[in-house]
C-alpha cells in the first residue's frame, strides 16, 4: 500500500487525486488535507457567485472524494497543525496544491489607504471566505476603479454593477448582497496598462457586460487598433475584441457605467478630501506600446475619482516551512512539479496564478504520473493512521467529507428564495453546523 498526502482541495488537488486513484487503484490511499472545513478552493471562494454552471465542476470532484481510497481531511492547516517534514515521514509522497491565495501588492504611493483592496480579499468577501468576511469594502462613494485587464477584473466590475434581482440564482453571501444593494457606486473604471489587443479577458465574460440590467460598458473608439489587425489575433481573442468594438460602436444609456480605460497606468492613490485615511482619487499616467508591445509611460497624467480601488493584478503562493520557494515568481521552486524527492506541487502553487480550472487537470495528471513512477519501491509508511494519531494528540477537530456534506445541507436549508445556498462565512459556524443542536 502506498500513502499520498495532497495539501489543498482545489481543482489541482482533486485532479491529482483522481489521477492517482485511476493509476494505482486499490494500492493507494490519498488524503486531501485542507485548512478550511469546506473543500474546492477557488471553486467555492473565487469563481463568481453568478457563474453557477462553472461551480458545478465540483460535482466531479465529489465523485473522487467519495471513492474508497481518497479522503478529505478538512480544518487542518499544513505549516501549523502538521508540518511538511511530519507529512514526509508519514506518506510516500506529499503534493502541495495550496494555490496562490495572496494578492500581489499594488506598489504605488497611497496603496495603504482604506478603500484600496486586492481582488483576493474583495472576491473572498462576496464569496464568503472566512479570511475576508469582515472586509466591509467602502461602497458609499459613487466611483470605483479596478486595476487589471483579466477575467477577475471583469468579475469584480460585473458584481459591483448588478442589481439584487440579477443575483437571484447565485450563491453570493448575504452580507455582500445587502451591501451591494445599498451601494452608491455608479461609475466603474477598468484600467489596463496596455490596449484592447493585449487584454486577458475571455469572450463569454466580456460579452456578459453587454447584457446587464442597469449597467453598460463604454470603450473609447480611439483606443481600438485598426479593425484589419484583428485578423492576426487567435480566434478567442478576436471574439473578445469584437465585443469591445461593439461596446465602442453602440453605447447605451443606463444608470451605471463601466468604462474601459486602456493605456492607463495607476501611479498613486490620493486621500479623500473629507477623510485623509480613505482613498479618494487615483492618479493615472497615459501609456503607449513600444515595439515589443510593452507599455511605456508618456508623462501625461490625469486623475479619476475612486473611493474603492480593487487591484486585480495577480496572486502569490504563501511560502510553507520546509518547501523551497521561488520568490520572484511567487510559487514553489519546482521542475515539472518536482520540488524535492517525495515532494511535489501542482496547480497555481506550481505554475503561478495562470490558467483556468481545466488547466489544472493535465497539470495534476502529469505530476501524478511522476509520483507513481517515483514511489514504486517505497518503504512501509503509517499514512492516514499516523496522521489521525498526530492530529488527535494535538486536539485538531478534523472535518471529513461526510461532515462537509452536512455543512452543505445546512447551507442549502438556509438559502434565500431562488439561491442555491447561504454560505457560512466563518469556521466556527461551519463547525457548529456539525454539532447536535440544543
Ligand atoms: C477570482 C477568480 C475567479 C476565477 N474564475 C474562474 C472561472 O470562472 N473559470 C475558470 O475556469 N477558472 C477560474 N479561476 C481560476 C481557477 O479558480 C484556478 O485555476 C484554480 O482554482 C486553481 O486551483 P488550485 O487547486 O491550484 O488552487 P485553489 O483553488 O486556490 O485551491 C487551493 C486550496 O489549498 C488550500 N490551502 C492553502 N494553504 C493551505 C495550507 N497551508 N494547508 C492546507 N490547505 C491549504 C486552500 O484552502 C484551497 O482550498 C478563477 C480564479 C480567481 C482567482
Coordinates of C-alpha atoms and ligand atoms in Angstrom, one line a residue:
X1 CA 0.0 0.0 0.0
X2 CA 1.2 3.5 -0.9
X3 CA 0.2 6.6 1.0
X4 CA 0.0 10.0 -0.6
X5 CA -0.9 13.4 1.0
X6 CA -2.2 16.2 -1.1
X7 CA -2.3 19.6 0.6
X8 CA -5.2 21.7 -0.8
X9 CA -8.6 20.6 -2.0
X10 CA -9.0 23.0 -5.0
X11 CA -9.1 21.8 -8.6
X12 CA -5.4 20.9 -8.7
X13 CA -5.7 18.8 -5.6
X14 CA -8.7 16.9 -6.8
X15 CA -7.4 16.3 -10.4
X16 CA -4.2 14.9 -8.9
X17 CA -6.2 12.6 -6.5
X18 CA -8.3 11.5 -9.4
X19 CA -5.2 10.6 -11.5
X20 CA -3.5 8.8 -8.6
X21 CA -6.7 6.8 -7.8
X22 CA -7.0 5.8 -11.5
X23 CA -3.4 4.9 -11.9
X24 CA -2.9 2.9 -8.6
X25 CA -6.5 1.7 -7.8
X26 CA -6.7 -0.1 -4.5
X27 CA -2.9 0.1 -4.0
X28 CA -3.1 3.7 -2.8
X29 CA -4.6 5.8 -0.1
X30 CA -4.8 9.5 -0.8
X31 CA -5.5 12.1 1.9
X32 CA -6.6 15.6 0.7
X33 CA -5.8 18.0 3.5
X34 CA -7.3 21.5 3.6
X35 CA -7.0 24.3 6.1
X36 CA -10.8 25.0 5.7
X37 CA -13.7 22.7 6.8
X38 CA -15.1 23.1 3.2
X39 CA -13.5 21.7 0.1
X40 CA -12.9 23.0 -3.5
X41 CA -10.7 26.1 -3.0
X42 CA -11.4 28.8 -5.6
X43 CA -14.4 26.9 -7.0
X44 CA -16.2 28.0 -3.8
X45 CA -14.3 31.1 -3.0
X46 CA -13.0 32.5 -6.3
X47 CA -15.4 31.7 -9.2
X48 CA -18.1 34.3 -9.3
X49 CA -21.3 33.5 -7.4
X50 CA -23.4 34.3 -10.5
X51 CA -21.5 31.7 -12.5
X52 CA -23.1 28.6 -11.0
X53 CA -22.6 26.4 -14.1
X54 CA -18.8 26.8 -13.6
X55 CA -19.0 25.9 -9.9
X56 CA -20.9 22.7 -10.9
X57 CA -17.5 21.2 -11.7
X58 CA -17.3 20.4 -8.0
X59 CA -19.7 17.5 -8.6
X60 CA -17.0 15.8 -10.5
X61 CA -14.6 16.2 -7.5
X62 CA -17.3 14.8 -5.2
X63 CA -17.1 11.5 -7.2
X64 CA -13.4 11.4 -6.4
X65 CA -13.9 12.4 -2.7
X66 CA -16.4 9.6 -2.2
X67 CA -14.2 6.8 -3.6
X68 CA -12.9 4.4 -1.1
X69 CA -9.2 5.3 -1.5
X70 CA -9.5 9.1 -1.3
X71 CA -10.5 11.1 1.8
X72 CA -10.9 14.8 2.7
X73 CA -9.2 15.9 5.8
X74 CA -10.6 19.4 6.4
X75 CA -9.8 22.1 9.0
X76 CA -6.2 21.1 9.1
X77 CA -3.6 23.7 8.2
X78 CA -0.2 22.4 7.0
X79 CA 2.5 24.5 8.5
X80 CA 0.5 25.0 11.7
X81 CA -1.4 21.8 12.7
X82 CA 1.1 19.5 11.0
X83 CA 4.4 20.2 9.3
X84 CA 5.8 19.2 5.9
X85 CA 8.6 17.1 7.4
X86 CA 6.0 15.3 9.5
X87 CA 3.9 14.5 6.4
X88 CA 7.0 13.3 4.6
X89 CA 7.6 10.9 7.4
X90 CA 4.1 9.5 7.2
X91 CA 3.5 9.4 3.4
X92 CA 5.3 8.1 0.4
X93 CA 4.7 11.4 -1.4
X94 CA 3.5 14.8 -0.5
X95 CA 1.9 17.0 -3.2
X96 CA 1.5 20.7 -2.4
X97 CA -1.7 22.1 -4.1
X98 CA -2.2 25.2 -1.9
X99 CA -3.0 27.6 -4.8
X100 CA -2.0 31.3 -4.8
X101 CA -4.3 33.0 -2.3
X102 CA -2.3 36.2 -1.6
X103 CA -2.8 39.4 -3.6
X104 CA 0.3 40.7 -5.4
X105 CA 0.7 44.1 -3.8
X106 CA -0.1 47.3 -5.8
X107 CA 3.2 49.0 -5.3
X108 CA 2.2 52.7 -5.6
X109 CA 2.1 55.5 -3.0
X110 CA -1.2 55.7 -1.2
X111 CA -1.9 52.0 -1.7
X112 CA -2.2 51.6 2.1
X113 CA -5.2 53.9 2.3
X114 CA -8.5 52.4 3.3
X115 CA -10.6 51.6 0.2
X116 CA -7.6 50.0 -1.7
X117 CA -8.2 46.3 -1.7
X118 CA -6.8 43.3 -3.5
X119 CA -9.1 41.1 -5.5
X120 CA -8.4 38.0 -3.3
X121 CA -9.9 40.0 -0.4
X122 CA -12.7 41.5 -2.4
X123 CA -13.7 38.3 -4.2
X124 CA -13.3 36.4 -0.9
X125 CA -15.6 38.9 0.7
X126 CA -18.5 38.4 -1.8
X127 CA -17.9 34.7 -1.9
X128 CA -17.9 34.3 1.9
X129 CA -14.2 33.2 2.5
X130 CA -13.7 33.2 6.3
X131 CA -10.5 35.2 6.0
X132 CA -12.3 38.1 4.3
X133 CA -15.9 38.0 5.5
X134 CA -15.3 41.2 7.6
X135 CA -13.7 43.2 4.8
X136 CA -16.6 45.7 4.5
X137 CA -15.3 47.4 1.3
X138 CA -16.5 51.1 1.1
X139 CA -19.4 51.3 -1.3
X140 CA -20.6 54.7 -0.2
X141 CA -18.8 56.7 -2.9
X142 CA -20.0 57.0 -6.5
X143 CA -16.9 55.8 -8.3
X144 CA -14.7 52.7 -8.2
X145 CA -11.6 51.8 -10.1
X146 CA -10.5 48.3 -11.0
X147 CA -6.8 47.8 -11.9
X148 CA -6.2 44.9 -14.3
X149 CA -7.4 43.6 -17.6
X150 CA -8.1 40.0 -16.9
X151 CA -11.3 38.0 -16.1
X152 CA -11.0 38.7 -12.4
X153 CA -11.3 42.5 -13.2
X154 CA -14.5 41.6 -15.2
X155 CA -15.9 39.6 -12.4
X156 CA -15.4 42.5 -10.0
X157 CA -16.9 45.1 -12.4
X158 CA -19.9 42.9 -13.0
X159 CA -20.5 42.1 -9.3
X160 CA -20.3 45.9 -8.5
X161 CA -22.8 46.7 -11.2
X162 CA -25.6 44.1 -10.8
X163 CA -29.0 44.6 -9.3
X164 CA -30.3 42.4 -6.5
X165 CA -32.6 40.6 -9.0
X166 CA -29.6 39.7 -11.1
X167 CA -28.1 37.8 -8.1
X168 CA -31.2 35.7 -7.6
X169 CA -29.9 32.3 -8.7
X170 CA -26.4 33.0 -7.3
X171 CA -24.7 32.0 -4.0
X172 CA -23.4 35.4 -3.2
X173 CA -23.3 35.7 0.6
X174 CA -26.0 37.7 2.4
X175 CA -23.6 40.4 3.8
X176 CA -22.3 41.2 0.3
X177 CA -25.8 41.1 -1.3
X178 CA -27.1 43.6 1.3
X179 CA -24.0 45.9 0.9
X180 CA -24.2 45.9 -2.9
X181 CA -27.9 46.6 -2.8
X182 CA -27.1 49.8 -0.8
X183 CA -24.1 50.6 -2.9
X184 CA -23.8 54.2 -4.2
X185 CA -21.3 53.2 -7.0
X186 CA -22.4 54.4 -10.4
X187 CA -19.1 54.7 -12.3
X188 CA -16.7 51.8 -12.6
X189 CA -13.4 52.3 -14.4
X190 CA -11.4 49.3 -15.5
X191 CA -7.7 50.3 -16.1
X192 CA -5.3 48.4 -18.3
X193 CA -1.7 49.4 -18.9
X194 CA -1.9 48.2 -22.5
X195 CA -4.5 48.2 -25.2
X196 CA -7.5 46.2 -26.4
X197 CA -5.3 43.7 -28.2
X198 CA -3.4 42.9 -25.0
X199 CA -6.3 42.1 -22.7
X200 CA -6.6 38.7 -20.9
X201 CA -10.4 38.7 -20.9
X202 CA -12.3 35.8 -22.5
X203 CA -15.3 36.5 -24.8
X204 CA -18.0 34.9 -22.7
X205 CA -17.1 37.1 -19.6
X206 CA -16.7 40.2 -21.7
X207 CA -19.9 39.7 -23.6
X208 CA -21.9 39.4 -20.3
X209 CA -21.2 43.1 -19.7
X210 CA -23.3 44.0 -22.7
X211 CA -26.4 42.4 -21.0
X212 CA -26.5 43.9 -17.6
X213 CA -29.8 45.3 -16.3
X214 CA -28.7 48.7 -15.2
X215 CA -25.1 48.9 -16.3
X216 CA -23.4 49.3 -19.7
X217 CA -19.7 49.2 -20.8
X218 CA -18.0 52.0 -22.7
X219 CA -14.9 51.8 -24.8
X220 CA -13.3 54.8 -26.5
X221 CA -13.2 54.1 -30.2
X222 CA -9.9 55.9 -30.5
X223 CA -8.3 53.2 -28.3
X224 CA -9.1 50.4 -30.8
X225 CA -6.4 49.4 -33.2
X226 CA -7.4 49.3 -37.0
X227 CA -10.0 46.5 -37.5
X228 CA -7.9 44.8 -40.1
X229 CA -5.3 44.0 -37.3
X230 CA -7.9 41.8 -35.6
X231 CA -7.2 39.1 -38.2
X232 CA -3.8 38.5 -36.6
X233 CA -5.4 37.5 -33.3
X234 CA -6.2 34.0 -32.2
X235 CA -10.0 33.3 -32.5
X236 CA -10.9 33.7 -28.8
X237 CA -9.1 36.9 -28.5
X238 CA -10.7 38.1 -31.8
X239 CA -14.1 37.5 -30.3
X240 CA -13.2 39.4 -27.2
X241 CA -12.0 42.4 -29.2
X242 CA -15.2 42.2 -31.3
X243 CA -17.2 42.7 -28.0
X244 CA -15.0 45.8 -27.3
X245 CA -15.7 47.1 -30.8
X246 CA -19.5 46.6 -30.2
X247 CA -19.3 48.5 -26.9
X248 CA -17.5 51.3 -28.6
X249 CA -19.9 51.4 -31.5
X250 CA -23.2 51.2 -29.7
X251 CA -23.1 53.0 -26.3
X252 CA -26.3 52.5 -24.4
X253 CA -27.6 54.9 -21.7
X254 CA -28.0 53.1 -18.3
X255 CA -27.5 54.4 -14.7
X256 CA -24.2 52.6 -14.1
X257 CA -21.2 53.0 -16.4
X258 CA -18.3 50.6 -16.8
X259 CA -15.5 52.5 -18.6
X260 CA -12.6 50.7 -20.1
X261 CA -9.6 52.9 -19.7
X262 CA -6.8 51.4 -21.9
X263 CA -3.2 52.6 -22.0
X264 CA -3.6 53.7 -18.3
X265 CA -1.1 53.1 -15.5
X266 CA -2.1 54.0 -11.9
X267 CA 0.8 55.8 -10.2
X268 CA -0.6 57.0 -6.9
X269 CA -3.7 56.9 -4.7
X270 CA -4.7 60.3 -3.2
X271 CA -6.7 60.6 0.0
X272 CA -10.3 61.7 0.0
X273 CA -10.9 65.4 0.7
X274 CA -13.1 64.6 3.7
X275 CA -11.2 61.7 5.3
X276 CA -7.4 61.6 4.9
X277 CA -7.3 57.9 5.8
X278 CA -9.5 56.9 2.9
X279 CA -8.8 56.7 -0.8
X280 CA -10.5 59.4 -2.9
X281 CA -8.7 59.6 -6.3
X282 CA -6.3 57.8 -8.4
X283 CA -3.5 59.5 -10.4
X284 CA -3.1 57.7 -13.7
X285 CA -0.4 58.1 -16.3
X286 CA -1.1 57.6 -20.0
X287 CA 1.0 54.9 -21.7
X288 CA 1.8 53.8 -25.2
X289 CA 3.1 50.5 -26.6
X290 CA 6.7 50.1 -27.7
X291 CA 7.7 47.8 -30.5
X292 CA 7.8 44.7 -28.2
X293 CA 4.2 45.6 -27.1
X294 CA 5.3 46.7 -23.6
X295 CA 3.7 49.7 -22.0
X296 CA 5.8 52.8 -21.8
X297 CA 4.8 55.9 -19.7
X298 CA 4.2 59.0 -21.8
X299 CA 4.4 61.6 -19.0
X300 CA 0.7 62.7 -19.5
X301 CA -1.1 62.3 -16.2
X302 CA -4.8 62.7 -15.1
X303 CA -6.9 61.9 -12.1
X304 CA -10.0 59.8 -11.7
X305 CA -12.3 59.7 -8.7
X306 CA -12.3 56.4 -6.8
X307 CA -13.2 55.7 -3.2
X308 CA -12.9 51.9 -3.8
X309 CA -9.9 50.7 -5.8
X310 CA -9.7 46.9 -6.4
X311 CA -6.4 45.6 -7.8
X312 CA -6.7 42.5 -9.9
X313 CA -3.1 42.2 -10.8
X314 CA -2.3 38.6 -9.8
X315 CA -1.6 36.4 -6.9
X316 CA 1.2 34.7 -5.0
X317 CA 1.6 31.4 -3.1
X318 CA 2.5 31.8 0.6
X319 CA 5.7 30.0 1.5
X320 CA 5.5 27.0 3.8
X321 CA 8.3 26.0 6.1
X322 CA 10.4 23.2 4.6
X323 CA 9.3 23.9 0.9
X324 CA 11.8 25.7 -1.4
X325 CA 10.3 28.8 -2.8
X326 CA 10.8 30.9 -5.9
X327 CA 10.4 34.5 -4.6
X328 CA 10.4 36.3 -8.0
X329 CA 7.5 34.2 -9.3
X330 CA 5.6 33.8 -6.1
X331 CA 5.4 30.0 -6.3
X332 CA 7.2 26.9 -5.1
X333 CA 10.6 26.2 -6.7
X334 CA 10.0 23.1 -8.9
X335 CA 11.0 21.4 -12.1
X336 CA 7.9 20.0 -13.8
X337 CA 6.2 19.7 -10.5
X338 CA 9.1 18.1 -8.6
X339 CA 10.3 20.1 -5.7
X340 CA 12.5 17.6 -3.7
X341 CA 12.5 13.8 -3.6
X342 CA 9.0 12.8 -2.4
X343 CA 7.7 16.4 -2.5
X344 CA 5.8 17.8 -5.5
X345 CA 3.5 20.7 -6.4
X346 CA 0.5 21.1 -8.7
X347 CA -1.9 23.9 -9.9
X348 CA -1.3 27.5 -9.0
X349 CA 1.2 26.5 -6.3
X350 CA 3.3 25.0 -9.2
X351 CA 2.7 27.3 -12.1
X352 CA 1.7 30.6 -10.5
X353 CA -1.7 32.1 -10.9
X354 CA -2.5 31.4 -14.5
X355 CA -4.9 29.1 -16.3
X356 CA -8.5 28.1 -15.9
X357 CA -9.9 25.3 -13.8
X358 CA -9.4 22.9 -16.7
X359 CA -5.7 23.8 -17.0
X360 CA -5.2 22.1 -13.6
X361 CA -6.3 18.7 -15.0
X362 CA -3.3 17.9 -17.3
X363 CA -1.1 19.5 -14.7
X364 CA -2.4 17.2 -11.9
X365 CA -2.3 14.1 -14.2
X366 CA 1.3 14.9 -15.3
X367 CA 2.6 15.2 -11.7
X368 CA 0.6 12.1 -10.6
X369 CA 2.4 10.1 -13.3
X370 CA 5.8 11.2 -11.8
X371 CA 4.6 10.3 -8.3
X372 CA 3.5 6.9 -9.4
X373 CA 6.9 6.2 -11.1
X374 CA 8.9 7.6 -8.1
X375 CA 7.2 5.7 -5.3
X376 CA 7.3 2.3 -6.9
X377 CA 9.8 1.0 -4.4
X378 CA 8.7 2.7 -1.2
X379 CA 9.1 1.6 2.4
X380 CA 6.0 0.9 4.6
X381 CA 4.5 4.1 5.9
X382 CA 1.9 4.9 8.6
X383 CA -0.1 7.1 6.2
X384 CA -3.6 8.2 7.3
X385 CA -3.4 6.2 10.6
X386 CA -0.3 8.2 11.6
X387 CA -1.9 11.5 10.6
X388 CA -5.0 10.7 12.6
X389 CA -2.9 9.9 15.7
X390 CA -0.9 13.1 15.4
X391 CA -4.0 15.3 14.9
X392 CA -5.8 13.6 17.8
X393 CA -2.8 14.3 20.1
X394 CA -3.0 17.9 19.0
X395 CA -6.7 18.2 19.5
X396 CA -7.4 19.2 15.9
X397 CA -11.1 19.0 15.0
X398 CA -10.9 17.2 11.7
X399 CA -13.7 17.6 9.2
X400 CA -14.5 14.7 6.9
X401 CA -16.2 14.7 3.5
X402 CA -19.4 13.4 5.1
X403 CA -19.1 16.3 7.6
X404 CA -18.8 18.7 4.7
X405 CA -21.9 17.3 3.1
X406 CA -23.7 18.1 6.4
X407 CA -22.4 21.6 6.3
X408 CA -23.6 21.9 2.7
X409 CA -27.0 20.5 3.6
X410 CA -27.3 23.2 6.3
X411 CA -26.3 25.9 3.8
X412 CA -28.9 24.7 1.3
X413 CA -31.5 24.7 4.1
X414 CA -30.6 28.3 4.9
X415 CA -30.8 29.5 1.3
X416 CA -32.9 32.6 0.4
X417 CA -35.6 32.1 -2.2
X418 CA -34.1 31.1 -5.6
X419 CA -30.5 30.9 -4.3
X420 CA -28.6 27.5 -4.3
X421 CA -27.3 28.0 -0.7
X422 CA -26.4 30.6 2.0
X423 CA -22.8 30.0 2.8
X424 CA -21.4 30.0 6.3
X425 CA -18.7 32.7 6.4
X426 CA -16.8 31.7 9.5
X427 CA -15.1 28.5 10.5
X428 CA -16.9 28.4 13.9
X429 CA -20.3 28.5 12.2
X430 CA -19.3 25.7 9.8
X431 CA -18.2 23.5 12.8
X432 CA -21.3 24.4 14.8
X433 CA -23.4 23.0 11.9
X434 CA -21.8 19.6 12.8
X435 CA -22.8 19.6 16.4
X436 CA -26.1 18.4 17.7
X437 CA -28.4 21.4 18.2
X438 CA -29.8 22.3 21.6
Ligands
LIG1 C1 -11.4 35.4 -8.7 C2 -11.2 34.2 -9.5 C3 -12.2 33.8 -10.4 C4 -11.9 32.6 -11.2 N1 -12.9 32.2 -12.1 C5 -12.7 31.2 -12.9 C6 -13.7 30.8 -13.8 O1 -14.8 31.4 -13.9 N2 -13.4 29.7 -14.6 C7 -12.2 29.0 -14.5 O2 -12.0 28.1 -15.3 N3 -11.2 29.4 -13.7 C8 -11.4 30.5 -12.8 N4 -10.5 30.9 -12.0 C9 -9.2 30.1 -11.9 C10 -9.3 28.8 -11.0 O3 -10.0 29.1 -9.9 C11 -7.9 28.3 -10.7 O4 -7.4 27.8 -12.0 C12 -7.9 27.1 -9.7 O5 -8.8 27.3 -8.6 C13 -6.5 26.8 -9.2 O6 -6.6 25.6 -8.5 P1 -5.6 25.2 -7.3 O7 -6.1 23.9 -6.8 O8 -4.2 25.4 -7.7 O9 -5.8 26.4 -6.2 P2 -7.1 26.7 -5.2 O10 -8.3 26.6 -5.9 O11 -6.7 28.1 -4.7 O12 -7.0 25.7 -4.0 C14 -6.0 25.7 -3.0 C15 -6.6 25.0 -1.7 O13 -5.5 24.9 -0.8 C16 -5.9 25.2 0.5 N5 -4.7 25.5 1.3 C17 -4.0 26.7 1.1 N6 -3.0 26.7 2.0 C18 -3.1 25.6 2.8 C19 -2.4 25.0 3.9 N7 -1.3 25.6 4.4 N8 -2.8 23.9 4.5 C20 -3.9 23.2 4.0 N9 -4.6 23.7 2.9 C21 -4.2 24.8 2.3 C22 -6.9 26.3 0.3 O14 -7.8 26.4 1.4 C23 -7.6 25.8 -1.0 O15 -8.7 25.0 -0.7 C24 -10.7 32.0 -11.1 C25 -9.7 32.4 -10.2 C26 -10.0 33.5 -9.5 C27 -8.9 34.0 -8.5

